[in-house]
Short mmCIF file of C-alpha atoms in Angstrom, two decimals:
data_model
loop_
_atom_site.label_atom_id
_atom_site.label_comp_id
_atom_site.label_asym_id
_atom_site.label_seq_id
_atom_site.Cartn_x
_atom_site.Cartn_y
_atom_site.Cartn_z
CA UNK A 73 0.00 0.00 0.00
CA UNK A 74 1.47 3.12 -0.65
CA UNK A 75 1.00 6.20 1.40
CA UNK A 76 0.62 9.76 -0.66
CA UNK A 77 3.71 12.34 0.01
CA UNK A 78 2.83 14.93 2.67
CA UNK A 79 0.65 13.21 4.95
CA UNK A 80 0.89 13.85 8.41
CA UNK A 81 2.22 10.60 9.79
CA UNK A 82 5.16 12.40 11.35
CA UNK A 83 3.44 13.15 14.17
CA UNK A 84 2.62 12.11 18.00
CA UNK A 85 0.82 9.06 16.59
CA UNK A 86 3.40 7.65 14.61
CA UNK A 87 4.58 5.06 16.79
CA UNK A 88 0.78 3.94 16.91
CA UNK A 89 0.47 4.07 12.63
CA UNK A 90 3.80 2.48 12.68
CA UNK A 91 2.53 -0.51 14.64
CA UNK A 92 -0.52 -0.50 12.29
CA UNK A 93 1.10 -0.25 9.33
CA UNK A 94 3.19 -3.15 10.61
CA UNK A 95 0.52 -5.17 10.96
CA UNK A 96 -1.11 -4.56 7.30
CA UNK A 97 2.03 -5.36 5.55
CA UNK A 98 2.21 -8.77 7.26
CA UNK A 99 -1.28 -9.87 6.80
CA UNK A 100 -0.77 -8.86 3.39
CA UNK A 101 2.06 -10.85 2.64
CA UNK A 102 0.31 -13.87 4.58
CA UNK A 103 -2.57 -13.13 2.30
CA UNK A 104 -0.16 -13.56 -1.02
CA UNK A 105 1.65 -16.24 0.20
CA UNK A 106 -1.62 -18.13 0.72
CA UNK A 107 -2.68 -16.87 -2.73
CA UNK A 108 0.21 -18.13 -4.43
CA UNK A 109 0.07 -21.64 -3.04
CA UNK A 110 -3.51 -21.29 -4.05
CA UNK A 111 -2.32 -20.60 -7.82
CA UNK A 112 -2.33 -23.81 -10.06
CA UNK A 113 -2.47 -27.63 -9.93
CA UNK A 114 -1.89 -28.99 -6.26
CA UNK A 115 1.48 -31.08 -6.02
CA UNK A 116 -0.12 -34.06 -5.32
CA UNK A 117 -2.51 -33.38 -8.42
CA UNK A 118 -5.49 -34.16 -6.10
CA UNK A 119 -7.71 -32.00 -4.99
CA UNK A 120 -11.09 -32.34 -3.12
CA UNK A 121 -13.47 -33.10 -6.11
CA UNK A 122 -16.67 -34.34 -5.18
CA UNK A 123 -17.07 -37.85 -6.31
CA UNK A 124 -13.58 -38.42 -6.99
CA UNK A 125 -13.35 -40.81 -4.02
CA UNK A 126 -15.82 -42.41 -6.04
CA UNK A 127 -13.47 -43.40 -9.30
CA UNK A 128 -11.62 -46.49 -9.52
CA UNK A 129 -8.75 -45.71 -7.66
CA UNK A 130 -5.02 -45.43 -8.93
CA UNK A 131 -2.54 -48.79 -8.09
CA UNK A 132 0.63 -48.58 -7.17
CA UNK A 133 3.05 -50.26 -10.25
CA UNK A 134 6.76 -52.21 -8.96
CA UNK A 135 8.92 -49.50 -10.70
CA UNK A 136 10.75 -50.65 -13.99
CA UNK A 137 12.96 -49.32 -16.84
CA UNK A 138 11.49 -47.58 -19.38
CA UNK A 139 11.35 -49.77 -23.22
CA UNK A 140 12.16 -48.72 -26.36
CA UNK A 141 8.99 -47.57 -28.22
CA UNK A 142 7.44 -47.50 -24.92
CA UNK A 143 5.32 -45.12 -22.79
CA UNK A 144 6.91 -41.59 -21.30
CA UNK A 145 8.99 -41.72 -18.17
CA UNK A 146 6.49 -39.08 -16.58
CA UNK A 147 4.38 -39.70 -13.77
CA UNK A 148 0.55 -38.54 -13.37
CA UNK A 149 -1.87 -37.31 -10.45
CA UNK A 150 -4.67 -39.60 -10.08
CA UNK A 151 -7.93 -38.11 -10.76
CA UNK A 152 -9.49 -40.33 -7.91
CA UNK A 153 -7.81 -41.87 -5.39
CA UNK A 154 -4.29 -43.31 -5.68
CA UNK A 155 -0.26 -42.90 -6.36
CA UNK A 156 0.52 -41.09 -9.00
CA UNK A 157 1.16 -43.19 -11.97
CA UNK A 158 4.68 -43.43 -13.88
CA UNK A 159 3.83 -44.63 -17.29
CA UNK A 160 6.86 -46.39 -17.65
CA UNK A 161 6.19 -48.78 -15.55
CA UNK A 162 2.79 -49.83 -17.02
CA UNK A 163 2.78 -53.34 -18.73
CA UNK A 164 0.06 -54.71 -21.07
CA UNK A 165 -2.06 -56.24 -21.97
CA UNK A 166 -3.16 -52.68 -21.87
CA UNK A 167 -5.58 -50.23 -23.11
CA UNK A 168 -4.61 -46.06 -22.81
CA UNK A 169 -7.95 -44.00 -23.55
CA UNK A 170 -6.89 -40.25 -23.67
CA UNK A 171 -10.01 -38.16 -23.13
CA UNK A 172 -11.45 -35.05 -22.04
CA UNK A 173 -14.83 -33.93 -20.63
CA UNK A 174 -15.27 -31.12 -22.93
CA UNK A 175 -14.56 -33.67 -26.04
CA UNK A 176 -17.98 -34.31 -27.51
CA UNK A 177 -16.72 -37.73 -29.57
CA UNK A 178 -15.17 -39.23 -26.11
CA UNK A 179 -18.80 -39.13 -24.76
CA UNK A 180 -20.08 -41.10 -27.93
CA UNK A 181 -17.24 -43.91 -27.69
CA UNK A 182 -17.34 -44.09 -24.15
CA UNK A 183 -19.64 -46.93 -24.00
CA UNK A 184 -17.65 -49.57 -25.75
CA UNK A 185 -14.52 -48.77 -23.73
CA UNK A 186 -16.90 -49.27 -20.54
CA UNK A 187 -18.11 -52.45 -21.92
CA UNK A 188 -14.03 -53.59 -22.03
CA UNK A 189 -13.49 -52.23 -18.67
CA UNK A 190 -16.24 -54.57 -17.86
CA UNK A 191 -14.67 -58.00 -19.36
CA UNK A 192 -11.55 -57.51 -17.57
CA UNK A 193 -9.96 -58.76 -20.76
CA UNK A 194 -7.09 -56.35 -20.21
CA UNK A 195 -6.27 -53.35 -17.70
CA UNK A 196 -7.44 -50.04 -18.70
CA UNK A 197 -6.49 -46.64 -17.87
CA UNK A 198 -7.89 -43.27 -18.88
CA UNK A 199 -5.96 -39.82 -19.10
CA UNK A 200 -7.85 -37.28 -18.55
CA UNK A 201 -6.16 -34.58 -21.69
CA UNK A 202 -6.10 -30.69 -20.99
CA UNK A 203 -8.96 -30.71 -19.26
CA UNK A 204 -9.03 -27.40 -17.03
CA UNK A 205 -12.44 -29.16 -15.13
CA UNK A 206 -11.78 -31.75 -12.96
CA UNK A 207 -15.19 -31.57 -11.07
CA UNK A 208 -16.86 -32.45 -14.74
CA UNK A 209 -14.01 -34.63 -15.71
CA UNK A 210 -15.21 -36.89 -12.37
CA UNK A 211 -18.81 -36.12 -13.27
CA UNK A 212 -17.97 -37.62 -17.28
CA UNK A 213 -16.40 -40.72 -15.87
CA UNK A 214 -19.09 -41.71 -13.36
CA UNK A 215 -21.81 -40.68 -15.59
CA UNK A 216 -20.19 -43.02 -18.35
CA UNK A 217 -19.36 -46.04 -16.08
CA UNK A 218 -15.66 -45.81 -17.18
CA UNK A 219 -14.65 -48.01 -14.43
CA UNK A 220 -10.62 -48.29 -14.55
CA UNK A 221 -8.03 -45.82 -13.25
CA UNK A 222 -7.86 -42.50 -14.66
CA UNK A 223 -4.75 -39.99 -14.04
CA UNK A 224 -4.66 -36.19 -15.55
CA UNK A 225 -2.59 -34.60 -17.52
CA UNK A 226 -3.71 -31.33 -17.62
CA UNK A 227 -0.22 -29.73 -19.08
CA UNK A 228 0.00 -32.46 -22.05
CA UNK A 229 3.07 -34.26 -20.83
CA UNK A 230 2.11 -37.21 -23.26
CA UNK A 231 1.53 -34.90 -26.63
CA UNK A 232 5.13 -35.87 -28.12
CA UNK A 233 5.62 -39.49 -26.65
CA UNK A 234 2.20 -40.20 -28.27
CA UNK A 235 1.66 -37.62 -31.04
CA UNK A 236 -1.59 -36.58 -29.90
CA UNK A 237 -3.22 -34.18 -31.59
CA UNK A 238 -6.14 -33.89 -28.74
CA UNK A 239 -8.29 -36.46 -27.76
CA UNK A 240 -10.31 -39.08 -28.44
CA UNK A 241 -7.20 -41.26 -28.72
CA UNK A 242 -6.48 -44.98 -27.40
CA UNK A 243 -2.80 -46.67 -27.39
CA UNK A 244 -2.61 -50.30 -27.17
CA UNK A 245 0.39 -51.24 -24.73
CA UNK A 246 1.64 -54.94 -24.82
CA UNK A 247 3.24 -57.32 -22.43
CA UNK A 248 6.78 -56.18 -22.68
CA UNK A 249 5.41 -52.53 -22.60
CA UNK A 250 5.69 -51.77 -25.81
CA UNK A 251 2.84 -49.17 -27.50
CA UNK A 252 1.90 -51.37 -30.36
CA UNK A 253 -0.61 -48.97 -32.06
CA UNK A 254 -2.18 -46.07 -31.53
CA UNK A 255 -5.65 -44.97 -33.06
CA UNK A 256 -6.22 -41.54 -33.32
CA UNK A 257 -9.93 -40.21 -33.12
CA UNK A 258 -12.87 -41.85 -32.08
CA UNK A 259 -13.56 -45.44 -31.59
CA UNK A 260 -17.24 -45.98 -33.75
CA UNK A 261 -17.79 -49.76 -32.96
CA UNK A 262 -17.98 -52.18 -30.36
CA UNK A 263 -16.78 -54.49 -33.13
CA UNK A 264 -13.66 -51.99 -34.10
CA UNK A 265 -12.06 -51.97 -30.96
CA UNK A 266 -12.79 -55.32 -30.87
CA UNK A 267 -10.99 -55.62 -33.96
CA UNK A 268 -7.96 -53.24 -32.92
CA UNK A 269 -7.89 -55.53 -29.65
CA UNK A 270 -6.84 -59.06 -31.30
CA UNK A 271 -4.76 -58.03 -33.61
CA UNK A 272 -2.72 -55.10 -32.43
CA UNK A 273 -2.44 -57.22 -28.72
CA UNK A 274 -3.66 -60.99 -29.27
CA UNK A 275 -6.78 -60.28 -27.23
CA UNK A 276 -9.80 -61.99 -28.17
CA UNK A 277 -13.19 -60.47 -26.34
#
């Protein structure tokens, strides 16, 4: 705060202002120290969403060496509950779904990646892609019954490792950890992910 020239502070009552102007200019820095820690994505990546508690939570993966033609050495925040997840320690058979609430075509493929959560042919995980929501992005995957793990990624760590040019897009990870294909844009079928599932990873539904 800053104080005009040729007040009358020098006065009798200055050691009195002094004190109070003491006390303002600690407050305020309290007040933008709080603000600052405010500012941003937690550091855990989890904050108090409603329902998030809800979501499949986030295991915790034995760490290993990252592959050739594997997934990014980054970690992500879980958008439920859960450890972060380091991609490069995820193993297939596997199915990545990179998603957003905001994305209208995630919503219309979300079924058939539901109805694979629900074989438990293969583990599933969902990235939740730029998404500056994370109250909807709970709402979206509770609403859609996408019941695996889902992490965020809400400053696109993945967009080079996986080329993504925004979401709807789904990597196929096999047993040695290797991405074996990635589709880019929306699933249409139950039949072509089917499809993509036996013969990019062996997987018959």
């Amino acid at each position: 705060m800053k104080l005009r020239s040729g007040t009358s502070f020098r006065s009798a009552r200055s050691p009195f202002v002094g004190a109070v102007a003491l006390v303002l200019s600690v407050t305020l820095a309290a007040c933008g120290s709080e603000q600052a820690g405010d500012s941003g994505t937690p550091s855990s990546g989890r904050s108090a969403v409603a329902g998030a508690d809800k979501l499949k939570a986030c295991p915790a993966a034995p760490s290993k060496p990252p592959v050739s033609n594997g997934l990014p050495d980054i970690s992500l925040p879980c958008l439920g509950s859960g450890p972060d997840v380091r991609l490069a320690d995820l193993r297939g058979p596997l199915v990545i779904n990179v998603w957003a609430q905001w994305c209208g075509p995630c919503r219309d493929e979300a079924p058939y990646l539901a109805a694979l959560a629900k074989s438990g042919k293969v583990t599933m995980l969902g990235i939740d892609y730029d998404d500056p929501r994370p109250e909807l992005a709970v709402k979206f995957a509770g609403e859609e019954g996408l019941a695996y793990p889902h992490v965020i990624d809400q400053d696109k760590q993945i967009q080079r490792a996986l080329k993504v040019g925004g979401p709807p897009l789904t990597a196929f990870v096999d047993d040695k950890g290797e991405v074996a294909y990635v589709h880019r844009g929306v699933l249409t079928s139950q039949e072509q992910l089917d499809t993509l599932l036996k013969e990019k990873l062996g997987v018959t539904p």
